[in-house]
């Protein structure tokens, strides 16, 4: 785990575009190779088929195998930072709780995730909801249909990447008009993850 590049992928799109379906497909492949997965969700309605980690048994974050979910609560991220290693961490509907996190946590999750052996998958409804630090350290952007003003993120994204995102967004809007409501494009933000 420590010898590989730990990736950070962003899934962006409005409700019903297929983000969760794509993420489930990715996670099924992660499960096939036997990696641990922890899904952070803002409420108990999502990912109900995944066994939960109860908030009183958070020490299990360090020891469980397979896939688990935890419903976000204040202090949750600090427990993850302290106990979770060697696996995939999913922030589903991250806009609900990610902005409340400390700078220390955001630095750890983006900069130190390789040392902790963590692949990060974060789901947002629009590019303007993605914290700026993500654009410096992310590997891939899976862009679905969005309605936000992406120009508001221009100053945080590499110029070439931003042009690629703008062009992809136009193609996505064209496909949506054709009725292809689940169309998305992958924008590579880190060339090490091209394959």
Short mmCIF file of C-alpha atoms in Angstrom, two decimals:
data_model
loop_
_atom_site.label_atom_id
_atom_site.label_comp_id
_atom_site.label_asym_id
_atom_site.label_seq_id
_atom_site.Cartn_x
_atom_site.Cartn_y
_atom_site.Cartn_z
CA UNK A 1 0.00 0.00 0.00
CA UNK A 2 2.69 2.51 0.93
CA UNK A 3 4.58 1.97 -2.35
CA UNK A 4 1.71 3.02 -4.61
CA UNK A 5 0.45 6.48 -5.39
CA UNK A 6 -2.68 7.15 -3.37
CA UNK A 7 -5.27 8.77 -5.57
CA UNK A 8 -7.96 11.32 -4.88
CA UNK A 9 -10.89 11.27 -7.28
CA UNK A 10 -13.71 13.82 -7.42
CA UNK A 11 -17.22 12.95 -8.66
CA UNK A 12 -19.24 16.06 -9.56
CA UNK A 13 -22.81 16.33 -10.84
CA UNK A 14 -26.36 17.17 -9.83
CA UNK A 15 -28.74 14.58 -8.39
CA UNK A 16 -29.73 11.76 -10.72
CA UNK A 17 -26.80 12.03 -13.13
CA UNK A 18 -25.18 8.71 -12.17
CA UNK A 19 -22.40 9.66 -9.75
CA UNK A 20 -23.33 7.05 -7.17
CA UNK A 21 -23.76 4.34 -9.80
CA UNK A 22 -20.26 4.99 -11.15
CA UNK A 23 -18.85 5.14 -7.64
CA UNK A 24 -20.50 1.82 -6.73
CA UNK A 25 -18.88 0.24 -9.80
CA UNK A 26 -15.48 1.59 -8.79
CA UNK A 27 -15.92 0.38 -5.21
CA UNK A 28 -16.95 -3.11 -6.35
CA UNK A 29 -13.57 -3.38 -8.12
CA UNK A 30 -11.83 -2.14 -4.97
CA UNK A 31 -13.65 -4.84 -2.97
CA UNK A 32 -12.55 -7.50 -5.46
CA UNK A 33 -8.91 -6.86 -4.60
CA UNK A 34 -9.71 -7.07 -0.89
CA UNK A 35 -9.20 -3.45 0.13
CA UNK A 36 -11.00 -1.91 3.07
CA UNK A 37 -13.59 0.76 2.30
CA UNK A 38 -15.08 3.34 4.65
CA UNK A 39 -18.00 5.45 3.41
CA UNK A 40 -18.84 8.69 5.23
CA UNK A 41 -22.42 9.74 4.57
CA UNK A 42 -24.39 12.69 5.96
CA UNK A 43 -27.45 10.64 6.93
CA UNK A 44 -28.49 7.00 7.53
CA UNK A 45 -30.68 6.87 4.41
CA UNK A 46 -27.77 6.48 1.98
CA UNK A 47 -25.77 3.25 1.51
CA UNK A 48 -28.16 1.32 3.77
CA UNK A 49 -26.95 -2.01 2.38
CA UNK A 50 -23.48 -1.33 3.82
CA UNK A 51 -22.98 -2.37 7.47
CA UNK A 52 -22.54 0.66 9.75
CA UNK A 53 -19.88 1.50 12.28
CA UNK A 54 -21.78 2.69 15.31
CA UNK A 55 -20.65 6.04 16.69
CA UNK A 56 -19.95 4.42 20.07
CA UNK A 57 -17.70 1.78 18.50
CA UNK A 58 -15.53 4.06 16.42
CA UNK A 59 -12.36 2.20 17.45
CA UNK A 60 -13.52 -0.43 14.93
CA UNK A 61 -12.43 2.02 12.23
CA UNK A 62 -8.93 0.65 12.77
CA UNK A 63 -9.76 -3.06 12.70
CA UNK A 64 -12.74 -3.96 10.49
CA UNK A 65 -12.37 -5.70 7.15
CA UNK A 66 -14.48 -5.26 4.02
CA UNK A 67 -16.77 -2.28 3.57
CA UNK A 68 -18.42 -0.16 6.26
CA UNK A 69 -20.21 3.17 6.50
CA UNK A 70 -20.31 5.82 9.15
CA UNK A 71 -22.93 8.54 9.44
CA UNK A 72 -21.17 11.86 9.90
CA UNK A 73 -21.18 13.41 13.36
CA UNK A 74 -19.03 16.18 14.90
CA UNK A 75 -15.64 14.63 15.67
CA UNK A 76 -16.05 11.90 13.06
CA UNK A 77 -13.21 13.14 10.86
CA UNK A 78 -10.77 13.33 13.74
CA UNK A 79 -11.50 9.66 14.53
CA UNK A 80 -10.94 8.74 10.89
CA UNK A 81 -7.67 10.66 10.88
CA UNK A 82 -6.55 8.85 14.03
CA UNK A 83 -7.65 5.29 13.15
CA UNK A 84 -8.20 4.74 9.40
CA UNK A 85 -5.28 3.40 7.34
CA UNK A 86 -4.77 1.30 4.22
CA UNK A 87 -8.03 1.51 2.34
CA UNK A 88 -10.45 3.60 0.35
CA UNK A 89 -12.23 6.48 2.01
CA UNK A 90 -15.45 7.79 0.46
CA UNK A 91 -16.92 11.20 1.26
CA UNK A 92 -20.46 10.93 -0.11
CA UNK A 93 -22.41 14.16 -0.49
CA UNK A 94 -19.32 15.82 0.96
CA UNK A 95 -20.64 19.39 0.72
CA UNK A 96 -22.80 18.73 3.77
CA UNK A 97 -19.85 18.30 6.12
CA UNK A 98 -16.47 18.82 4.43
CA UNK A 99 -16.45 22.63 4.78
CA UNK A 100 -16.81 22.27 8.54
CA UNK A 101 -13.47 20.44 8.80
CA UNK A 102 -10.34 21.96 10.23
CA UNK A 103 -7.41 23.04 8.10
CA UNK A 104 -5.34 20.34 9.83
CA UNK A 105 -7.72 17.62 8.67
CA UNK A 106 -7.90 18.94 5.11
CA UNK A 107 -4.10 19.06 4.97
CA UNK A 108 -3.85 15.51 6.27
CA UNK A 109 -6.40 14.05 3.90
CA UNK A 110 -4.89 15.67 0.83
CA UNK A 111 -1.17 15.74 1.55
CA UNK A 112 -0.62 12.80 3.91
CA UNK A 113 -3.02 10.25 2.44
CA UNK A 114 -0.21 8.40 0.62
CA UNK A 115 1.62 7.83 3.89
CA UNK A 116 -1.60 6.49 5.38
CA UNK A 117 -2.34 4.31 2.34
CA UNK A 118 -5.67 6.00 1.59
CA UNK A 119 -7.42 6.42 -1.74
CA UNK A 120 -10.01 9.18 -1.50
CA UNK A 121 -13.29 9.39 -3.42
CA UNK A 122 -15.33 12.57 -2.85
CA UNK A 123 -18.79 13.31 -4.22
CA UNK A 124 -20.09 16.87 -4.78
CA UNK A 125 -23.06 18.37 -6.64
CA UNK A 126 -21.07 21.19 -8.27
CA UNK A 127 -17.50 22.31 -8.85
CA UNK A 128 -18.06 25.36 -6.67
CA UNK A 129 -18.68 23.02 -3.71
CA UNK A 130 -15.26 21.38 -4.07
CA UNK A 131 -12.76 22.92 -1.63
CA UNK A 132 -9.91 24.62 -3.54
CA UNK A 133 -7.24 22.37 -1.97
CA UNK A 134 -8.74 19.41 -3.83
CA UNK A 135 -7.70 20.79 -7.21
CA UNK A 136 -4.03 20.80 -6.22
CA UNK A 137 -3.95 17.17 -5.09
CA UNK A 138 -6.68 15.30 -7.01
CA UNK A 139 -6.01 12.62 -9.59
CA UNK A 140 -9.22 12.54 -11.61
CA UNK A 141 -12.40 14.52 -12.00
CA UNK A 142 -15.46 12.57 -13.09
CA UNK A 143 -17.67 15.36 -14.37
CA UNK A 144 -21.39 14.82 -14.87
CA UNK A 145 -24.00 17.48 -15.64
CA UNK A 146 -23.79 20.48 -13.31
CA UNK A 147 -25.57 23.81 -13.20
CA UNK A 148 -23.14 25.89 -11.17
CA UNK A 149 -20.90 28.66 -12.47
CA UNK A 150 -17.58 26.86 -12.87
CA UNK A 151 -15.76 30.12 -13.63
CA UNK A 152 -15.80 30.73 -9.88
CA UNK A 153 -13.19 27.93 -9.56
CA UNK A 154 -10.91 29.24 -12.34
CA UNK A 155 -8.34 30.76 -10.00
CA UNK A 156 -7.81 27.45 -8.15
CA UNK A 157 -7.47 25.11 -11.14
CA UNK A 158 -4.48 24.73 -13.43
CA UNK A 159 -5.13 26.68 -16.64
CA UNK A 160 -4.94 23.64 -18.95
CA UNK A 161 -7.12 21.58 -16.60
CA UNK A 162 -9.68 24.37 -16.46
CA UNK A 163 -9.83 24.54 -20.28
CA UNK A 164 -10.33 20.76 -20.38
CA UNK A 165 -13.12 21.04 -17.80
CA UNK A 166 -14.85 23.81 -19.77
CA UNK A 167 -14.69 21.80 -23.00
CA UNK A 168 -15.92 18.66 -21.25
CA UNK A 169 -18.79 20.59 -19.71
CA UNK A 170 -19.92 21.78 -23.16
CA UNK A 171 -19.87 18.21 -24.49
CA UNK A 172 -21.79 17.02 -21.44
CA UNK A 173 -24.45 19.71 -21.95
CA UNK A 174 -24.78 18.64 -25.60
CA UNK A 175 -25.27 15.02 -24.57
CA UNK A 176 -27.84 16.03 -21.95
CA UNK A 177 -29.83 17.89 -24.62
CA UNK A 178 -29.76 14.68 -26.68
CA UNK A 179 -31.31 12.82 -23.74
CA UNK A 180 -28.18 11.09 -22.45
CA UNK A 181 -28.72 12.11 -18.81
CA UNK A 182 -25.97 9.87 -17.40
CA UNK A 183 -23.19 11.06 -19.71
CA UNK A 184 -19.95 12.01 -17.96
CA UNK A 185 -16.33 12.64 -18.80
CA UNK A 186 -13.16 11.83 -16.92
CA UNK A 187 -10.69 14.70 -16.74
CA UNK A 188 -7.22 13.60 -15.70
CA UNK A 189 -5.80 16.09 -13.21
CA UNK A 190 -2.62 14.12 -12.45
CA UNK A 191 -0.90 12.43 -15.40
CA UNK A 192 0.42 9.65 -13.13
CA UNK A 193 -3.14 8.27 -13.12
CA UNK A 194 -3.63 8.32 -16.89
CA UNK A 195 -4.18 4.54 -17.27
#
